[in-house]
Amino acid sequence: MTKRAEPPMALAFAEAEKAGWRGEVPVGAVLVGPDGAVIAVAGNEVEAGNDAMAHAEMLVLRAGAAALGQKQLDGCDLYVTLEPCPMCAAAISLARIRRLYFGAYDPKSGGVEHGPRIFAQPTCHHRPEVYGGIDERRAGALLRAFFKERR
Amino acid sequence: MTKRAEPPMALAFAEAEKAGWRGEVPVGAVLVGPDGAVIAVAGNEVEAGNDAMAHAEMLVLRAGAAALGQKQLDGCDLYVTLEPCPMCAAAISLARIRRLYFGAYDPKSGGVEHGPRIFAQPTCHHRPEVYGGIDERRAGALLRAFFKERR
């Protein structure tokens, strides 16, 4: 829970870049507390953790719950460089995140503005405020560069 | 990865009951390998773990990936006493589970046959075979008894 000078989205981009250097899909996430303090930062760890569910969002949500000692994260905000997938979107709802800020839209695998549109479901019990498309070009370029290199 | 004599769904019910005794919503899950061996069992740990995402399904999927040392669980089957929520359904897809067997249907919070119907989405990249309503009356009674006691 150290305060940091950088804006959360810049921290998320730094995590995404680091993830890419490690051979992970370059996605980064930052959890910020109600007072603006950074609670947790993470990049994807699917490869390193041998875990298809180790998305950056899941890692910061779990780390946040552990750091705060509470099962839900009311009042906390999540910053992530890519539109969360359906699993992460549903986890964001379960964790009662206040605001979700994300970078690039993900028509293929996103779950917020695409696919199951988790927060738009009548059975969704908590909906964060959603701000998408932040620094979209940078977020998209990072992902495209990564996948181009691998093909 | 010890072989057990009980059928997986009976083990899942035993885990659900134990979870209820601990004050957790009584849901249990069992992960079974391609050879029929039980790889992981768990009940909900939301309260004990202070983690809104610590659903039984997530716990056995993560434990399975760790036990097998592989990020995806191709050929593995998941047994759970309640219809998985959208987060767990999406995780089941990411983990490439072969078959999903579940007990009670969950119109309020389910994500397989209800709500976002995760596997029915065109953007869902892997769909398990799904067998729902197994021992539905027992699964439902367990949950109803738990919530009745708390109200």
GROMACS .gro file of C-alpha atoms in nm:
model
  302
    1MET     CA    1   0.000   0.000   0.000
    2THR     CA    2   0.282   0.237  -0.089
    3LYS     CA    3   0.178   0.559  -0.254
    4ARG     CA    4   0.331   0.605  -0.596
    5ALA     CA    5   0.370   0.916  -0.802
    6GLU     CA    6   0.285   0.762  -1.143
    7PRO     CA    7  -0.076   0.759  -1.257
    8PRO     CA    8  -0.223   0.407  -1.224
    9MET     CA    9  -0.265   0.356  -1.598
   10ALA     CA   10   0.104   0.430  -1.654
   11LEU     CA   11   0.187   0.166  -1.393
   12ALA     CA   12  -0.044  -0.079  -1.568
   13PHE     CA   13   0.136  -0.018  -1.898
   14ALA     CA   14   0.472  -0.074  -1.730
   15GLU     CA   15   0.342  -0.408  -1.595
   16ALA     CA   16   0.212  -0.503  -1.939
   17GLU     CA   17   0.550  -0.432  -2.095
   18LYS     CA   18   0.731  -0.635  -1.832
   19ALA     CA   19   0.489  -0.923  -1.889
   20GLY     CA   20   0.567  -0.912  -2.261
   21TRP     CA   21   0.940  -0.930  -2.193
   22ARG     CA   22   0.875  -1.245  -1.990
   23GLY     CA   23   0.692  -1.404  -2.284
   24GLU     CA   24   0.346  -1.342  -2.142
   25VAL     CA   25   0.063  -1.178  -2.333
   26PRO     CA   26   0.141  -0.815  -2.241
   27VAL     CA   27  -0.143  -0.714  -2.012
   28GLY     CA   28  -0.097  -0.526  -1.686
   29ALA     CA   29  -0.332  -0.432  -1.405
   30VAL     CA   30  -0.327  -0.201  -1.104
   31LEU     CA   31  -0.562  -0.198  -0.805
   32VAL     CA   32  -0.611   0.137  -0.634
   33GLY     CA   33  -0.774   0.187  -0.295
   34PRO     CA   34  -1.050   0.433  -0.207
   35ASP     CA   35  -0.781   0.682  -0.094
   36GLY     CA   36  -0.592   0.662  -0.425
   37ALA     CA   37  -0.309   0.448  -0.291
   38VAL     CA   38  -0.184   0.166  -0.515
   39ILE     CA   39  -0.266  -0.164  -0.345
   40ALA     CA   40  -0.142  -0.415  -0.601
   41VAL     CA   41   0.019  -0.429  -0.945
   42ALA     CA   42   0.062  -0.733  -1.171
   43GLY     CA   43   0.118  -0.848  -1.525
   44ASN     CA   44  -0.011  -1.170  -1.675
   45GLU     CA   45   0.147  -1.482  -1.526
   46VAL     CA   46  -0.019  -1.753  -1.734
   47GLU     CA   47   0.310  -1.896  -1.862
   48ALA     CA   48   0.521  -1.841  -1.552
   49GLY     CA   49   0.248  -1.972  -1.322
   50ASN     CA   50   0.137  -2.256  -1.552
   51ASP     CA   51  -0.216  -2.129  -1.493
   52ALA     CA   52  -0.459  -2.030  -1.767
   53MET     CA   53  -0.646  -1.818  -1.513
   54ALA     CA   54  -0.348  -1.612  -1.394
   55HIS     CA   55  -0.463  -1.297  -1.572
   56ALA     CA   56  -0.327  -0.969  -1.439
   57GLU     CA   57  -0.673  -0.865  -1.314
   58MET     CA   58  -0.723  -1.184  -1.111
   59LEU     CA   59  -0.379  -1.145  -0.955
   60VAL     CA   60  -0.437  -0.789  -0.835
   61LEU     CA   61  -0.788  -0.868  -0.712
   62ARG     CA   62  -0.657  -1.160  -0.504
   63ALA     CA   63  -0.357  -0.962  -0.383
   64GLY     CA   64  -0.588  -0.674  -0.292
   65ALA     CA   65  -0.822  -0.894  -0.090
   66ALA     CA   66  -0.521  -1.042   0.090
   67ALA     CA   67  -0.362  -0.701   0.154
   68LEU     CA   68  -0.683  -0.548   0.287
   69GLY     CA   69  -0.798  -0.863   0.468
   70GLN     CA   70  -1.147  -0.831   0.325
   71LYS     CA   71  -1.326  -1.050   0.075
   72GLN     CA   72  -1.469  -0.763  -0.125
   73LEU     CA   73  -1.298  -0.453  -0.249
   74ASP     CA   74  -1.570  -0.188  -0.217
   75GLY     CA   75  -1.445   0.154  -0.317
   76CYS     CA   76  -1.140   0.017  -0.498
   77ASP     CA   77  -1.071   0.089  -0.865
   78LEU     CA   78  -0.906  -0.136  -1.123
   79TYR     CA   79  -0.688  -0.019  -1.412
   80VAL     CA   80  -0.602  -0.269  -1.685
   81THR     CA   81  -0.444  -0.226  -2.028
   82LEU     CA   82  -0.693  -0.453  -2.209
   83GLU     CA   83  -1.067  -0.508  -2.188
   84PRO     CA   84  -1.111  -0.782  -1.925
   85CYS     CA   85  -1.221  -1.127  -2.041
   86PRO     CA   86  -1.550  -1.274  -1.912
   87MET     CA   87  -1.378  -1.447  -1.619
   88CYS     CA   88  -1.206  -1.129  -1.504
   89ALA     CA   89  -1.516  -0.916  -1.562
   90ALA     CA   90  -1.723  -1.151  -1.347
   91ALA     CA   91  -1.450  -1.150  -1.081
   92ILE     CA   92  -1.451  -0.768  -1.086
   93SER     CA   93  -1.824  -0.782  -1.017
   94LEU     CA   94  -1.785  -1.037  -0.734
   95ALA     CA   95  -1.512  -0.822  -0.578
   96ARG     CA   96  -1.742  -0.517  -0.599
   97ILE     CA   97  -1.486  -0.296  -0.773
   98ARG     CA   98  -1.606   0.066  -0.792
   99ARG     CA   99  -1.456   0.177  -1.122
  100LEU     CA  100  -1.297  -0.015  -1.406
  101TYR     CA  101  -1.061   0.169  -1.640
  102PHE     CA  102  -0.928  -0.027  -1.937
  103GLY     CA  103  -0.713   0.033  -2.246
  104ALA     CA  104  -0.772  -0.154  -2.572
  105TYR     CA  105  -1.106  -0.306  -2.660
  106ASP     CA  106  -1.092  -0.683  -2.721
  107PRO     CA  107  -1.360  -0.790  -2.970
  108LYS     CA  108  -1.226  -1.147  -2.978
  109SER     CA  109  -1.203  -1.228  -2.607
  110GLY     CA  110  -1.339  -0.932  -2.410
  111GLY     CA  111  -1.628  -0.975  -2.172
  112VAL     CA  112  -1.724  -0.616  -2.091
  113GLU     CA  113  -1.815  -0.455  -2.424
  114HIS     CA  114  -1.801  -0.781  -2.618
  115GLY     CA  115  -1.903  -1.146  -2.586
  116PRO     CA  116  -2.120  -1.203  -2.279
  117ARG     CA  117  -2.107  -0.832  -2.172
  118ILE     CA  118  -2.100  -0.945  -1.812
  119PHE     CA  119  -2.207  -0.616  -1.651
  120ALA     CA  120  -2.505  -0.577  -1.887
  121GLN     CA  121  -2.663  -0.905  -1.771
  122PRO     CA  122  -2.977  -0.873  -1.560
  123THR     CA  123  -2.827  -1.132  -1.322
  124CYS     CA  124  -2.512  -0.924  -1.264
  125HIS     CA  125  -2.531  -0.827  -0.898
  126HIS     CA  126  -2.271  -0.549  -0.896
  127ARG     CA  127  -2.168  -0.327  -1.187
  128PRO     CA  128  -1.862  -0.104  -1.170
  129GLU     CA  129  -1.850   0.226  -1.353
  130VAL     CA  130  -1.665   0.144  -1.676
  131TYR     CA  131  -1.423   0.366  -1.868
  132GLY     CA  132  -1.284   0.189  -2.177
  133GLY     CA  133  -1.051   0.284  -2.459
  134ILE     CA  134  -0.798   0.467  -2.240
  135ASP     CA  135  -0.469   0.511  -2.430
  136GLU     CA  136  -0.622   0.261  -2.671
  137ARG     CA  137  -0.363   0.305  -2.943
  138ARG     CA  138  -0.073   0.237  -2.710
  139ALA     CA  139  -0.247  -0.065  -2.557
  140GLY     CA  140  -0.332  -0.208  -2.897
  141ALA     CA  141   0.017  -0.145  -3.039
  142LEU     CA  142   0.175  -0.328  -2.747
  143LEU     CA  143  -0.040  -0.636  -2.810
  144ARG     CA  144   0.003  -0.627  -3.187
  145ALA     CA  145   0.381  -0.602  -3.157
  146PHE     CA  146   0.382  -0.901  -2.923
  147PHE     CA  147   0.173  -1.125  -3.145
  148LYS     CA  148   0.352  -1.015  -3.464
  149GLU     CA  149   0.682  -1.124  -3.313
  150ARG     CA  150   0.543  -1.468  -3.229
  151ARG     CA  151   0.396  -1.548  -3.572
  152MET     CA  152  -0.360  -3.783  -0.765
  153THR     CA  153  -0.474  -4.065  -0.541
  154LYS     CA  154  -0.746  -4.287  -0.680
  155ARG     CA  155  -1.060  -4.289  -0.469
  156ALA     CA  156  -1.343  -4.535  -0.464
  157GLU     CA  157  -1.628  -4.282  -0.432
  158PRO     CA  158  -1.782  -4.143  -0.748
  159PRO     CA  159  -1.666  -3.782  -0.804
  160MET     CA  160  -2.012  -3.631  -0.752
  161ALA     CA  161  -2.034  -3.794  -0.407
  162LEU     CA  162  -1.698  -3.640  -0.320
  163ALA     CA  163  -1.821  -3.302  -0.441
  164PHE     CA  164  -2.126  -3.330  -0.214
  165ALA     CA  165  -1.905  -3.420   0.080
  166GLU     CA  166  -1.696  -3.108   0.012
  167ALA     CA  167  -2.012  -2.896  -0.013
  168GLU     CA  168  -2.132  -3.023   0.324
  169LYS     CA  169  -1.798  -2.956   0.487
  170ALA     CA  170  -1.800  -2.604   0.341
  171GLY     CA  171  -2.145  -2.545   0.492
  172TRP     CA  172  -2.021  -2.657   0.835
  173ARG     CA  173  -1.744  -2.396   0.806
  174GLY     CA  174  -2.000  -2.123   0.737
  175GLU     CA  175  -1.933  -2.112   0.364
  176VAL     CA  176  -2.202  -2.131   0.097
  177PRO     CA  177  -2.214  -2.513   0.061
  178VAL     CA  178  -2.067  -2.577  -0.282
  179GLY     CA  179  -1.809  -2.844  -0.355
  180ALA     CA  180  -1.603  -2.931  -0.661
  181VAL     CA  181  -1.386  -3.219  -0.777
  182LEU     CA  182  -1.139  -3.227  -1.066
  183VAL     CA  183  -1.084  -3.563  -1.233
  184GLY     CA  184  -0.801  -3.644  -1.471
  185PRO     CA  185  -0.829  -3.809  -1.812
  186ASP     CA  186  -0.758  -4.145  -1.645
  187GLY     CA  187  -1.039  -4.105  -1.391
  188ALA     CA  188  -0.810  -4.023  -1.098
  189VAL     CA  189  -0.920  -3.746  -0.861
  190ILE     CA  190  -0.673  -3.460  -0.895
  191ALA     CA  191  -0.823  -3.202  -0.658
  192VAL     CA  192  -1.122  -3.151  -0.429
  193ALA     CA  193  -1.239  -2.829  -0.264
  194GLY     CA  194  -1.531  -2.651  -0.106
  195ASN     CA  195  -1.594  -2.278  -0.117
  196GLU     CA  196  -1.338  -2.074   0.078
  197VAL     CA  197  -1.476  -1.724   0.033
  198GLU     CA  198  -1.509  -1.659   0.406
  199ALA     CA  199  -1.203  -1.849   0.525
  200GLY     CA  200  -0.985  -1.704   0.250
  201ASN     CA  201  -1.135  -1.352   0.265
  202ASP     CA  202  -1.164  -1.380  -0.112
  203ALA     CA  203  -1.488  -1.329  -0.306
  204MET     CA  204  -1.336  -1.531  -0.592
  205ALA     CA  205  -1.244  -1.840  -0.386
  206HIS     CA  206  -1.521  -2.051  -0.535
  207ALA     CA  207  -1.475  -2.428  -0.517
  208GLU     CA  208  -1.435  -2.452  -0.894
  209MET     CA  209  -1.157  -2.192  -0.908
  210LEU     CA  210  -0.972  -2.370  -0.627
  211VAL     CA  211  -0.973  -2.711  -0.796
  212LEU     CA  212  -0.881  -2.564  -1.133
  213ARG     CA  213  -0.582  -2.384  -0.985
  214ALA     CA  214  -0.484  -2.686  -0.776
  215GLY     CA  215  -0.515  -2.906  -1.084
  216ALA     CA  216  -0.292  -2.684  -1.296
  217ALA     CA  217  -0.036  -2.681  -1.014
  218ALA     CA  218  -0.056  -3.059  -0.960
  219LEU     CA  219  -0.019  -3.138  -1.330
  220GLY     CA  220   0.229  -2.857  -1.401
  221GLN     CA  221   0.035  -2.746  -1.707
  222LYS     CA  222  -0.160  -2.431  -1.769
  223GLN     CA  223  -0.454  -2.603  -1.931
  224LEU     CA  224  -0.639  -2.910  -1.819
  225ASP     CA  225  -0.725  -3.080  -2.148
  226GLY     CA  226  -0.904  -3.409  -2.093
  227CYS     CA  227  -0.993  -3.329  -1.731
  228ASP     CA  228  -1.352  -3.326  -1.605
  229LEU     CA  229  -1.504  -3.104  -1.337
  230TYR     CA  230  -1.782  -3.204  -1.096
  231VAL     CA  231  -1.955  -2.932  -0.896
  232THR     CA  232  -2.269  -2.934  -0.682
  233LEU     CA  233  -2.407  -2.605  -0.821
  234GLU     CA  234  -2.422  -2.449  -1.167
  235PRO     CA  235  -2.100  -2.247  -1.198
  236CYS     CA  236  -2.121  -1.866  -1.191
  237PRO     CA  237  -2.001  -1.665  -1.493
  238MET     CA  238  -1.648  -1.629  -1.350
  239CYS     CA  239  -1.612  -2.003  -1.293
  240ALA     CA  240  -1.773  -2.093  -1.626
  241ALA     CA  241  -1.528  -1.867  -1.809
  242ALA     CA  242  -1.238  -2.016  -1.609
  243ILE     CA  243  -1.357  -2.367  -1.704
  244SER     CA  244  -1.340  -2.259  -2.067
  245LEU     CA  245  -0.992  -2.106  -2.029
  246ALA     CA  246  -0.870  -2.424  -1.858
  247ARG     CA  247  -1.011  -2.632  -2.147
  248ILE     CA  248  -1.207  -2.869  -1.920
  249ARG     CA  249  -1.348  -3.163  -2.120
  250ARG     CA  250  -1.673  -3.229  -1.934
  251LEU     CA  251  -1.862  -3.029  -1.674
  252TYR     CA  252  -2.105  -3.211  -1.446
  253PHE     CA  253  -2.309  -2.995  -1.210
  254GLY     CA  254  -2.589  -3.037  -0.955
  255ALA     CA  255  -2.850  -2.767  -0.891
  256TYR     CA  256  -2.933  -2.507  -1.151
  257ASP     CA  257  -2.877  -2.147  -1.033
  258PRO     CA  258  -3.119  -1.906  -1.206
  259LYS     CA  259  -3.000  -1.616  -0.989
  260SER     CA  260  -2.624  -1.639  -1.026
  261GLY     CA  261  -2.546  -1.921  -1.270
  262GLY     CA  262  -2.346  -1.853  -1.584
  263VAL     CA  263  -2.390  -2.175  -1.781
  264GLU     CA  264  -2.764  -2.217  -1.836
  265HIS     CA  265  -2.849  -1.871  -1.700
  266GLY     CA  266  -2.725  -1.512  -1.714
  267PRO     CA  267  -2.448  -1.469  -1.970
  268ARG     CA  268  -2.455  -1.842  -2.073
  269ILE     CA  269  -2.080  -1.830  -2.116
  270PHE     CA  270  -2.041  -2.141  -2.333
  271ALA     CA  271  -2.316  -2.030  -2.573
  272GLN     CA  272  -2.131  -1.710  -2.666
  273PRO     CA  273  -1.985  -1.697  -3.018
  274THR     CA  274  -1.662  -1.562  -2.862
  275CYS     CA  275  -1.626  -1.862  -2.628
  276HIS     CA  276  -1.310  -2.037  -2.749
  277HIS     CA  277  -1.357  -2.371  -2.573
  278ARG     CA  278  -1.683  -2.535  -2.469
  279PRO     CA  279  -1.691  -2.835  -2.237
  280GLU     CA  280  -1.959  -3.100  -2.269
  281VAL     CA  281  -2.215  -2.999  -2.003
  282TYR     CA  282  -2.429  -3.228  -1.788
  283GLY     CA  283  -2.649  -3.031  -1.547
  284GLY     CA  284  -2.911  -3.118  -1.288
  285ILE     CA  285  -2.722  -3.415  -1.142
  286ASP     CA  286  -2.871  -3.506  -0.803
  287GLU     CA  287  -3.043  -3.171  -0.834
  288ARG     CA  288  -3.280  -3.222  -0.542
  289ARG     CA  289  -2.998  -3.303  -0.301
  290ALA     CA  290  -2.787  -3.011  -0.423
  291GLY     CA  291  -3.079  -2.772  -0.394
  292ALA     CA  292  -3.182  -2.897  -0.049
  293LEU     CA  293  -2.829  -2.847   0.082
  294LEU     CA  294  -2.827  -2.484  -0.031
  295ARG     CA  295  -3.181  -2.411   0.088
  296ALA     CA  296  -3.108  -2.554   0.434
  297PHE     CA  297  -2.798  -2.337   0.459
  298PHE     CA  298  -2.969  -2.014   0.363
  299LYS     CA  299  -3.277  -2.092   0.573
  300GLU     CA  300  -3.054  -2.125   0.880
  301ARG     CA  301  -2.895  -1.786   0.813
  302ARG     CA  302  -3.213  -1.584   0.766
   0.00000   0.00000   0.00000
